[in-house]
CSV table of C-alpha atoms in Angstrom, one decimal:
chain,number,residue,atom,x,y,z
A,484,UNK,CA,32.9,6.9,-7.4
A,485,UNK,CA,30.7,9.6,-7.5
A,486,UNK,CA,27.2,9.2,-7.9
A,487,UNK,CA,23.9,11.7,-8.9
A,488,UNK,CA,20.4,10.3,-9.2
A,489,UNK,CA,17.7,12.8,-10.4
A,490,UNK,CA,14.1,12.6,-10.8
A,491,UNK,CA,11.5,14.8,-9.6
A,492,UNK,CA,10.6,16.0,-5.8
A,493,UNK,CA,8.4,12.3,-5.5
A,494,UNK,CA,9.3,9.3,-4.5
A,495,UNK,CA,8.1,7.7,-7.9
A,496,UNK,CA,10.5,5.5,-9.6
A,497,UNK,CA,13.1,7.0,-7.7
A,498,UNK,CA,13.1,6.0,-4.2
A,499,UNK,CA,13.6,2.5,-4.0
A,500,UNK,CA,17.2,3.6,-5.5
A,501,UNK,CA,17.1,6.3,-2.8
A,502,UNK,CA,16.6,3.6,-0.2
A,503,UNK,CA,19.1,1.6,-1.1
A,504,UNK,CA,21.8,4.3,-1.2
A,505,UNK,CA,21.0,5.3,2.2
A,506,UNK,CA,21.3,1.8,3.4
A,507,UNK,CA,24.3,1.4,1.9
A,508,UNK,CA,25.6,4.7,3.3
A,509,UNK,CA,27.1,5.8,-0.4
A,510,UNK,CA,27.2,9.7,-0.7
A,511,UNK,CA,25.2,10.9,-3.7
A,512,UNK,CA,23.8,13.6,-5.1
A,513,UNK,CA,20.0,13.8,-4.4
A,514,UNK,CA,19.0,16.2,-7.9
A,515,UNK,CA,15.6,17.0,-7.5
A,516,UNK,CA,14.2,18.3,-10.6
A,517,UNK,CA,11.0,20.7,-10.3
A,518,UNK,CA,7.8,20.5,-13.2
A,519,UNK,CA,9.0,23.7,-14.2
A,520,UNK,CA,12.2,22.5,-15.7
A,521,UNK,CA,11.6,19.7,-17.4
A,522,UNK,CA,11.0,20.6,-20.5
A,523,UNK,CA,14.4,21.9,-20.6
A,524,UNK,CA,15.7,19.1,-18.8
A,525,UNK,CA,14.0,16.1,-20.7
A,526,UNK,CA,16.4,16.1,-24.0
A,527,UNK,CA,19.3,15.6,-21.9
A,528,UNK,CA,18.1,12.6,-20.4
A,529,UNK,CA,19.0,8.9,-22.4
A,530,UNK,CA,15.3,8.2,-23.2
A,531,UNK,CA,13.6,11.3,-22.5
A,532,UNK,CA,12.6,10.3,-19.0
A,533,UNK,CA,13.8,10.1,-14.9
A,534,UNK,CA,15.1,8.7,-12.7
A,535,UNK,CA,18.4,9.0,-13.9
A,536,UNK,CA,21.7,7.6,-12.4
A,537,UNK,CA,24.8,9.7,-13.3
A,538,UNK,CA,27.8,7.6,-12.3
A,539,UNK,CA,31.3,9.1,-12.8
A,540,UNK,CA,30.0,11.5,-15.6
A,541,UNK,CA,28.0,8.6,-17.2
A,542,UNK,CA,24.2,8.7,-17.3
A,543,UNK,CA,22.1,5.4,-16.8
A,544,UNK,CA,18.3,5.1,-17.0
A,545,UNK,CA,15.5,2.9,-16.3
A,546,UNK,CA,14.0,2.7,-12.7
A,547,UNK,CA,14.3,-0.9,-12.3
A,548,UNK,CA,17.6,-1.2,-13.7
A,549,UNK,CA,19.3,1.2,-11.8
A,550,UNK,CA,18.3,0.2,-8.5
A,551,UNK,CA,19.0,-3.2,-9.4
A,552,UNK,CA,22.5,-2.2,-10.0
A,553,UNK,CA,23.4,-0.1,-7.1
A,554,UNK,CA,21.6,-3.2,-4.7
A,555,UNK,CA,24.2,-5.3,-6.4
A,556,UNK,CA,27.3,-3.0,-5.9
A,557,UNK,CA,25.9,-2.6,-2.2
A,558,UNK,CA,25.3,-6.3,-1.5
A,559,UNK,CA,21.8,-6.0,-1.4
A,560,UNK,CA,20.9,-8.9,-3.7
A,561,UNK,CA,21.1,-12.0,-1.7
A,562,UNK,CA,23.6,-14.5,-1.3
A,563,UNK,CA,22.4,-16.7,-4.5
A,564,UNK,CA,21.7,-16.6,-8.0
A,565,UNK,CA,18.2,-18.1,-6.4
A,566,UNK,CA,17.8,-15.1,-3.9
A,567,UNK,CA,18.7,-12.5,-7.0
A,568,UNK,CA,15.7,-14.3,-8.3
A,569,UNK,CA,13.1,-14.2,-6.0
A,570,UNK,CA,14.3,-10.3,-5.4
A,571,UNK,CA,13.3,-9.7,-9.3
A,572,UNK,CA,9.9,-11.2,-8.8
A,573,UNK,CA,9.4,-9.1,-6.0
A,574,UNK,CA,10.8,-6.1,-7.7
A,575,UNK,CA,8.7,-6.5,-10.6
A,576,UNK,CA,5.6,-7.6,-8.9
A,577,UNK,CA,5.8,-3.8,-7.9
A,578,UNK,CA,5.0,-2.6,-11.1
A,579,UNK,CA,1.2,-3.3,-10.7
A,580,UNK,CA,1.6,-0.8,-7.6
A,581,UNK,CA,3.6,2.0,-9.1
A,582,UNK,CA,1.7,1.8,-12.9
A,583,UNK,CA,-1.8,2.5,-10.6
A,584,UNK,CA,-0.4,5.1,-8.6
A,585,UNK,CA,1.5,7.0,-11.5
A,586,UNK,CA,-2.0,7.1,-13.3
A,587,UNK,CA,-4.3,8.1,-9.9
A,588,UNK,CA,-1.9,11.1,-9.1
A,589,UNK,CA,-2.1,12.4,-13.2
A,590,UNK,CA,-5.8,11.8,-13.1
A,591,UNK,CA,-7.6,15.6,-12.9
A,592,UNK,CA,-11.0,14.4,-13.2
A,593,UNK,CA,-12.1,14.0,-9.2
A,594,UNK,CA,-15.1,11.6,-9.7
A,595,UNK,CA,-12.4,9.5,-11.9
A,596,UNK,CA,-9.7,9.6,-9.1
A,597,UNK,CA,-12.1,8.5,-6.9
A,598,UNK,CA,-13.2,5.4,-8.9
A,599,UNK,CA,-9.6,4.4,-9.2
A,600,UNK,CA,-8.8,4.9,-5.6
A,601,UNK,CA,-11.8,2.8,-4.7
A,602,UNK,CA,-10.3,0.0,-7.4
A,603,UNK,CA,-7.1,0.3,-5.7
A,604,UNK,CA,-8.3,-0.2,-2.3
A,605,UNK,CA,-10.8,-3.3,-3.2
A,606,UNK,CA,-9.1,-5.2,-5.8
A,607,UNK,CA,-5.3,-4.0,-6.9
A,608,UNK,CA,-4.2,-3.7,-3.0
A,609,UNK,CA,-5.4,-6.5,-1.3
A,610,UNK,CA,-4.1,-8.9,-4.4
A,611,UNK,CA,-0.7,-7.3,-4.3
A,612,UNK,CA,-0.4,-7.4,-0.2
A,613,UNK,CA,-1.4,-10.7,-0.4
A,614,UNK,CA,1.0,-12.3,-3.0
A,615,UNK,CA,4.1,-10.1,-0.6
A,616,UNK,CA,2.2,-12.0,2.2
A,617,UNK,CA,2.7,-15.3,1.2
A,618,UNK,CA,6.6,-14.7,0.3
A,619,UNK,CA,7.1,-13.7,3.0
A,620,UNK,CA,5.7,-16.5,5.2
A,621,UNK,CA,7.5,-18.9,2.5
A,622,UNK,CA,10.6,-17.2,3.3
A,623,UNK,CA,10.2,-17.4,6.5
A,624,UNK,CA,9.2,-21.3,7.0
A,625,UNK,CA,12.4,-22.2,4.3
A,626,UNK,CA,14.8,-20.0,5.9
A,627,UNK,CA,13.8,-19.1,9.4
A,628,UNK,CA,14.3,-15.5,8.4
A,629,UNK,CA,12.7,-12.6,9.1
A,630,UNK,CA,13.8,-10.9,5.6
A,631,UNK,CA,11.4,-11.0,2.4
A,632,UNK,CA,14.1,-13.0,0.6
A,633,UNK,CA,16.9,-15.4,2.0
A,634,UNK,CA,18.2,-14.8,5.2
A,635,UNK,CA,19.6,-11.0,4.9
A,636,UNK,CA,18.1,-7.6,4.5
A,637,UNK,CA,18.0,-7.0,0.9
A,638,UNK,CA,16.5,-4.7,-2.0
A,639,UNK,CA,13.5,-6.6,-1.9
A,640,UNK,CA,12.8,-5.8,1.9
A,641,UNK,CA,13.4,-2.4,0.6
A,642,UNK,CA,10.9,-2.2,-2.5
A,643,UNK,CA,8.5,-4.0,-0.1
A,644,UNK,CA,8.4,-0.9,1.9
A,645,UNK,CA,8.4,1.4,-0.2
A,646,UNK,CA,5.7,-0.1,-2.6
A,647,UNK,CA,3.4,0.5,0.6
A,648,UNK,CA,3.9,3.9,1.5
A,649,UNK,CA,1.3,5.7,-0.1
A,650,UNK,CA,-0.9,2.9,1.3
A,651,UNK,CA,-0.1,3.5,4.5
A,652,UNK,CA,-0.6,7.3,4.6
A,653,UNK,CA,-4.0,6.5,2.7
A,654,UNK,CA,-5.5,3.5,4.6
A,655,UNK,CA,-3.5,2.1,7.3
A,656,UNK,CA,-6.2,0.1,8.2
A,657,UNK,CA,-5.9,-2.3,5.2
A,658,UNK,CA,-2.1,-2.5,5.5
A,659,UNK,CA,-2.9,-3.6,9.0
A,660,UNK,CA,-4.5,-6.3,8.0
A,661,UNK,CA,-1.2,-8.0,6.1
A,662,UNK,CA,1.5,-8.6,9.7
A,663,UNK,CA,4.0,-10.1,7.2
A,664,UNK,CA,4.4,-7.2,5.1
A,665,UNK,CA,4.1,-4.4,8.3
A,666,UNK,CA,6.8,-6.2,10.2
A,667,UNK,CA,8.8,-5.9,6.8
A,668,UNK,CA,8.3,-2.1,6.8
A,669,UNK,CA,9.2,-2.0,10.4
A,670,UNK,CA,12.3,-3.7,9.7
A,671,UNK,CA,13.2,-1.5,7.1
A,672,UNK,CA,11.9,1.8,8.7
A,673,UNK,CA,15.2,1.0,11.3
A,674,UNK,CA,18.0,0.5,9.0
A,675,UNK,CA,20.5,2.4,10.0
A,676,UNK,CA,21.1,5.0,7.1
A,677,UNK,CA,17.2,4.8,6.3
A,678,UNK,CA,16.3,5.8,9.6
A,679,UNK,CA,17.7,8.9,9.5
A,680,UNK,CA,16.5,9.6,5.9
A,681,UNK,CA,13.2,8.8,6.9
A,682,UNK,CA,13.2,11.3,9.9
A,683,UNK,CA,13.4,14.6,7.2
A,684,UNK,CA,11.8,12.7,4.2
A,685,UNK,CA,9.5,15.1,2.9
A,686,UNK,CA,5.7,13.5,2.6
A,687,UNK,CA,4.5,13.1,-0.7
A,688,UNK,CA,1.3,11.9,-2.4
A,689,UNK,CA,3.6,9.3,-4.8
């Protein structure tokens, strides 16, 4: 099977299907598609927008749907129809991150980035860290796991970390206050396969 995912030099929309890629140890082609050319690139897309998941030829869009797909092909969604379900709400709990951030790092006004930093840090943060937070422990008391879901690394232990990246290259300090979700990210951060990704992952603002 061969397999090309593009979206732009980010993490974005595209990363959590990075992740799970690397986890799973499946070669892939990593495009990388610079501001310059997408103009150009944009009307060969299926809806006029990335990521984009190429397999065998075919193209596939839709962030959520792809990485959905390949955590399914890689036994990354849980061992029940009830673990797939609790993965979704995680997954799309995310959104209220992602949205936020998408619209801080388009914002060019500096006094209006600022505002919506400040609205992230107070309000949109905290509530989403705390909802992951209370999974979590949930998980943990039903299924004496350490996972986000069930009792095996899955996609959701995956979009947990990466949903909190930016945070914790912008303020660590609030991320330190939720354990649950930390020891999550450490967890992940080891994965063999995700480890070594991490070690030459470029930094990026989203």
């Amino acid at each position: 099977m061969s397999i090309k995912l593009s979206y732009f030099d980010l993490r974005g929309r595209a990363e959590t299907s990075r992740l799970v890629l690397h986890a799973a140890k499946k070669p892939f082609v990593d495009n990388r598609i610079p501001f310059s050319e997408w103009s150009k690139v944009k009307p060969t897309t299926p809806f006029g927008s990335v990521p984009v998941l190429e397999v065998n030829g075919k193209q596939f869009a839709q962030g959520i749907a792809l990485s959905t797909y390949l955590a399914r092909e890689n036994g990354l969604y849980g061992s029940s129809n009830l673990d797939a379900l609790a993965i979704d709400q995680i997954h799309l709990l995310r959104e209220d991150i992602i949205i936020e951030e998408i619209n801080i790092f388009k914002e060019k006004d500096a006094a209006k980035k600022a505002e919506m930093i400040k609205n992230m840090n107070e309000a949109v943060y905290p509530k989403y860290l705390g909802s992951l937070s209370r999974l979590i422990a949930e998980n943990k008391a039903e299924n004496k796991s350490k996972f986000a879901v069930g009792t095996k690394f899955s996609l959701a232990d995956i979009v947990i970390f990466e949903s909190t990246t930016s945070l914790s290259q912008t303020n660590p300090d609030l991320l330190n206050k939720y354990p649950e979700v930390k020891a999550i990210r450490e967890i992940v951060a080891q994965i063999d396969g995700i480890k070594q990704y991490l070690e030459t992952r470029k930094k990026t603002d989203l």
